[in-house]
């Protein structure tokens, strides 16, 4: 089904939001830096420039960008707040607080209420994926961003006819589409949800780099990740160069080339210097998958809060 204009606007806004936030976090963007115009981005997204401008207005309402008449679009100049996000989105904070007031919660109480909605009961997720880079990336994100205990499993967990005890103990399962049907056949009778994570390619927010002079280098720990990266890059596969730790020399990455290091590779290399221009880490789950995980967590926590 083709995207509606509203849905496409939000998709473009999400991509640009990630680019701005990751750019500020990595230092490649600074406050008050000029951003690509709506006309420039219209070609990349294959849409009318007015739709891109409408997406930028979404970010402007959140406080992430400034739209300056007859000048252009810029990263918001608001200074950061200690302990907060890299760019303070004043409008987004106000929208969240207003939504709480509309539902009967005062602004001062909202923060504690939201905390209880994710910390009253800690859930456990089983993660089934092919490569070590995928497993570590997904598990790490579930632990750090969602407060979920994540247990990794290789696809071999599906070889037997019975469900291993540790897998059965999970509150829900996160996996790739390739293993979804087999997992649902085993987990649905146990009353457990299987979420097919529409996983962002590690370079999803930076595919525009593939149009530049240098290939994008990706440092990984598992040789199987190389094929997954090529598949994700599609027609740009020849522009992605995997550097597998233990097989390739990390020091051979060109000093002026963009380089992305997976979570598991960062842990393996520790403080070892890596040449190249670093690409900031991208989140593994796309917006739809993230929202589905949060709904599961909140539903389980609200149920626990209702129980005496």
GROMACS .gro file of N, CA and C in nm, residues 57-127:
model
  213
   57UNK      N    1   0.866   2.133   0.934
   57UNK     CA    2   0.782   2.206   1.030
   57UNK      C    3   0.750   2.121   1.152
   58UNK      N    4   0.738   1.988   1.131
   58UNK     CA    5   0.718   1.897   1.245
   58UNK      C    6   0.834   1.910   1.343
   59UNK      N    7   0.956   1.910   1.289
   59UNK     CA    8   1.075   1.921   1.374
   59UNK      C    9   1.086   2.060   1.435
   60UNK      N   10   1.039   2.161   1.362
   60UNK     CA   11   1.043   2.296   1.416
   60UNK      C   12   0.949   2.309   1.536
   61UNK      N   13   0.832   2.245   1.528
   61UNK     CA   14   0.739   2.248   1.642
   61UNK      C   15   0.798   2.178   1.763
   62UNK      N   16   0.881   2.077   1.738
   62UNK     CA   17   0.946   2.005   1.848
   62UNK      C   18   1.062   2.085   1.907
   63UNK      N   19   1.110   2.184   1.833
   63UNK     CA   20   1.222   2.263   1.880
   63UNK      C   21   1.357   2.211   1.835
   64UNK      N   22   1.361   2.120   1.737
   64UNK     CA   23   1.488   2.064   1.691
   64UNK      C   24   1.552   2.149   1.582
   65UNK      N   25   1.471   2.217   1.501
   65UNK     CA   26   1.526   2.298   1.393
   65UNK      C   27   1.460   2.436   1.395
   66UNK      N   28   1.529   2.531   1.333
   66UNK     CA   29   1.474   2.665   1.313
   66UNK      C   30   1.454   2.686   1.163
   67UNK      N   31   1.334   2.727   1.125
   67UNK     CA   32   1.306   2.762   0.986
   67UNK      C   33   1.311   2.914   0.977
   68UNK      N   34   1.412   2.965   0.910
   68UNK     CA   35   1.433   3.109   0.902
   68UNK      C   36   1.393   3.159   0.763
   69UNK      N   37   1.295   3.241   0.763
   69UNK     CA   38   1.238   3.292   0.637
   69UNK      C   39   1.347   3.356   0.551
   70UNK      N   40   1.349   3.319   0.425
   70UNK     CA   41   1.444   3.369   0.324
   70UNK      C   42   1.590   3.339   0.359
   71UNK      N   43   1.612   3.249   0.454
   71UNK     CA   44   1.750   3.216   0.492
   71UNK      C   45   1.776   3.067   0.481
   72UNK      N   46   1.684   2.986   0.531
   72UNK     CA   47   1.704   2.842   0.525
   72UNK      C   48   1.659   2.773   0.652
   73UNK      N   49   1.702   2.650   0.666
   73UNK     CA   50   1.665   2.567   0.782
   73UNK      C   51   1.793   2.532   0.856
   74UNK      N   52   1.789   2.548   0.988
   74UNK     CA   53   1.909   2.535   1.069
   74UNK      C   54   1.883   2.446   1.191
   75UNK      N   55   1.991   2.382   1.239
   75UNK     CA   56   1.981   2.312   1.367
   75UNK      C   57   1.948   2.416   1.474
   76UNK      N   58   1.855   2.383   1.562
   76UNK     CA   59   1.815   2.479   1.666
   76UNK      C   60   1.936   2.524   1.747
   77UNK      N   61   1.936   2.650   1.785
   77UNK     CA   62   2.049   2.706   1.859
   77UNK      C   63   2.036   2.696   2.009
   78UNK      N   64   1.929   2.630   2.058
   78UNK     CA   65   1.908   2.620   2.203
   78UNK      C   66   2.021   2.541   2.268
   79UNK      N   67   2.085   2.595   2.372
   79UNK     CA   68   2.193   2.521   2.439
   79UNK      C   69   2.140   2.398   2.512
   80UNK      N   70   2.226   2.296   2.533
   80UNK     CA   71   2.180   2.173   2.599
   80UNK      C   72   2.157   2.193   2.749
   81UNK      N   73   2.083   2.100   2.805
   81UNK     CA   74   2.060   2.096   2.949
   81UNK      C   75   2.135   1.975   3.005
   82UNK      N   76   2.214   1.990   3.110
   82UNK     CA   77   2.288   1.876   3.164
   82UNK      C   78   2.195   1.758   3.195
   83UNK      N   79   2.235   1.639   3.147
   83UNK     CA   80   2.155   1.519   3.170
   83UNK      C   81   2.041   1.501   3.072
   84UNK      N   82   2.023   1.596   2.980
   84UNK     CA   83   1.915   1.587   2.884
   84UNK      C   84   1.964   1.542   2.748
   85UNK      N   85   1.877   1.548   2.648
   85UNK     CA   86   1.916   1.508   2.512
   85UNK      C   87   2.014   1.609   2.453
   86UNK      N   88   2.084   1.571   2.344
   86UNK     CA   89   2.183   1.662   2.285
   86UNK      C   90   2.123   1.791   2.231
   87UNK      N   91   1.999   1.783   2.185
   87UNK     CA   92   1.927   1.903   2.142
   87UNK      C   93   1.797   1.909   2.222
   88UNK      N   94   1.777   2.016   2.295
   88UNK     CA   95   1.657   2.027   2.378
   88UNK      C   96   1.537   2.060   2.289
   89UNK      N   97   1.443   1.968   2.281
   89UNK     CA   98   1.323   1.990   2.201
   89UNK      C   99   1.213   2.044   2.292
   90UNK      N  100   1.213   2.177   2.310
   90UNK     CA  101   1.118   2.240   2.403
   90UNK      C  102   0.974   2.204   2.370
   91UNK      N  103   0.940   2.208   2.241
   91UNK     CA  104   0.803   2.181   2.202
   91UNK      C  105   0.761   2.039   2.233
   92UNK      N  106   0.854   1.944   2.215
   92UNK     CA  107   0.821   1.804   2.244
   92UNK      C  108   0.793   1.786   2.393
   93UNK      N  109   0.875   1.846   2.479
   93UNK     CA  110   0.855   1.834   2.624
   93UNK      C  111   0.719   1.893   2.662
   94UNK      N  112   0.688   2.010   2.607
   94UNK     CA  113   0.559   2.072   2.638
   94UNK      C  114   0.443   1.986   2.590
   95UNK      N  115   0.457   1.924   2.472
   95UNK     CA  116   0.350   1.837   2.420
   95UNK      C  117   0.325   1.719   2.512
   96UNK      N  118   0.434   1.658   2.564
   96UNK     CA  119   0.420   1.543   2.654
   96UNK      C  120   0.350   1.585   2.783
   97UNK      N  121   0.392   1.697   2.840
   97UNK     CA  122   0.330   1.744   2.964
   97UNK      C  123   0.184   1.780   2.943
   98UNK      N  124   0.154   1.842   2.830
   98UNK     CA  125   0.015   1.878   2.800
   98UNK      C  126  -0.071   1.753   2.784
   99UNK      N  127  -0.016   1.649   2.719
   99UNK     CA  128  -0.092   1.525   2.703
   99UNK      C  129  -0.124   1.465   2.840
  100UNK      N  130  -0.032   1.475   2.935
  100UNK     CA  131  -0.058   1.426   3.069
  100UNK      C  132  -0.170   1.504   3.138
  101UNK      N  133  -0.166   1.635   3.125
  101UNK     CA  134  -0.270   1.720   3.186
  101UNK      C  135  -0.407   1.686   3.127
  102UNK      N  136  -0.412   1.665   2.996
  102UNK     CA  137  -0.538   1.631   2.930
  102UNK      C  138  -0.595   1.499   2.981
  103UNK      N  139  -0.507   1.413   3.033
  103UNK     CA  140  -0.552   1.282   3.083
  103UNK      C  141  -0.562   1.280   3.236
  104UNK      N  142  -0.559   1.398   3.298
  104UNK     CA  143  -0.584   1.406   3.441
  104UNK      C  144  -0.463   1.399   3.530
  105UNK      N  145  -0.341   1.408   3.474
  105UNK     CA  146  -0.219   1.405   3.556
  105UNK      C  147  -0.154   1.543   3.554
  106UNK      N  148  -0.123   1.595   3.671
  106UNK     CA  149  -0.055   1.724   3.675
  106UNK      C  150   0.086   1.710   3.619
  107UNK      N  151   0.140   1.818   3.567
  107UNK     CA  152   0.274   1.814   3.510
  107UNK      C  153   0.380   1.765   3.609
  108UNK      N  154   0.379   1.810   3.735
  108UNK     CA  155   0.482   1.761   3.829
  108UNK      C  156   0.473   1.611   3.858
  109UNK      N  157   0.354   1.551   3.842
  109UNK     CA  158   0.337   1.409   3.873
  109UNK      C  159   0.367   1.319   3.754
  110UNK      N  160   0.369   1.377   3.635
  110UNK     CA  161   0.378   1.295   3.516
  110UNK      C  162   0.506   1.213   3.510
  111UNK      N  163   0.618   1.273   3.546
  111UNK     CA  164   0.746   1.203   3.538
  111UNK      C  165   0.748   1.075   3.622
  112UNK      N  166   0.699   1.084   3.747
  112UNK     CA  167   0.699   0.965   3.833
  112UNK      C  168   0.603   0.859   3.779
  113UNK      N  169   0.489   0.903   3.726
  113UNK     CA  170   0.392   0.809   3.671
  113UNK      C  171   0.452   0.733   3.553
  114UNK      N  172   0.520   0.804   3.463
  114UNK     CA  173   0.580   0.739   3.348
  114UNK      C  174   0.691   0.643   3.390
  115UNK      N  175   0.768   0.681   3.490
  115UNK     CA  176   0.873   0.592   3.540
  115UNK      C  177   0.813   0.461   3.590
  116UNK      N  178   0.702   0.470   3.663
  116UNK     CA  179   0.637   0.348   3.715
  116UNK      C  180   0.583   0.262   3.602
  117UNK      N  181   0.546   0.323   3.491
  117UNK     CA  182   0.492   0.249   3.377
  117UNK      C  183   0.596   0.162   3.308
  118UNK      N  184   0.725   0.182   3.339
  118UNK     CA  185   0.828   0.100   3.276
  118UNK      C  186   0.918   0.030   3.377
  119UNK      N  187   0.904   0.060   3.506
  119UNK     CA  188   0.994   0.001   3.606
  119UNK      C  189   0.923  -0.084   3.711
  120UNK      N  190   0.790  -0.086   3.713
  120UNK     CA  191   0.719  -0.165   3.814
  120UNK      C  192   0.748  -0.313   3.796
  121UNK      N  193   0.752  -0.357   3.673
  121UNK     CA  194   0.787  -0.496   3.643
  121UNK      C  195   0.887  -0.499   3.529
  122UNK      N  196   1.001  -0.562   3.551
  122UNK     CA  197   1.105  -0.570   3.448
  122UNK      C  198   1.082  -0.694   3.363
  123UNK      N  199   1.065  -0.674   3.234
  123UNK     CA  200   1.036  -0.784   3.143
  123UNK      C  201   1.164  -0.849   3.093
  124UNK      N  202   1.150  -0.971   3.043
  124UNK     CA  203   1.262  -1.043   2.983
  124UNK      C  204   1.227  -1.073   2.838
  125UNK      N  205   1.322  -1.043   2.750
  125UNK     CA  206   1.304  -1.070   2.607
  125UNK      C  207   1.406  -1.172   2.561
  126UNK      N  208   1.363  -1.264   2.477
  126UNK     CA  209   1.455  -1.355   2.408
  126UNK      C  210   1.479  -1.296   2.270
  127UNK      N  211   1.605  -1.290   2.231
  127UNK     CA  212   1.641  -1.233   2.100
  127UNK      C  213   1.704  -1.344   2.015
   0.00000   0.00000   0.00000
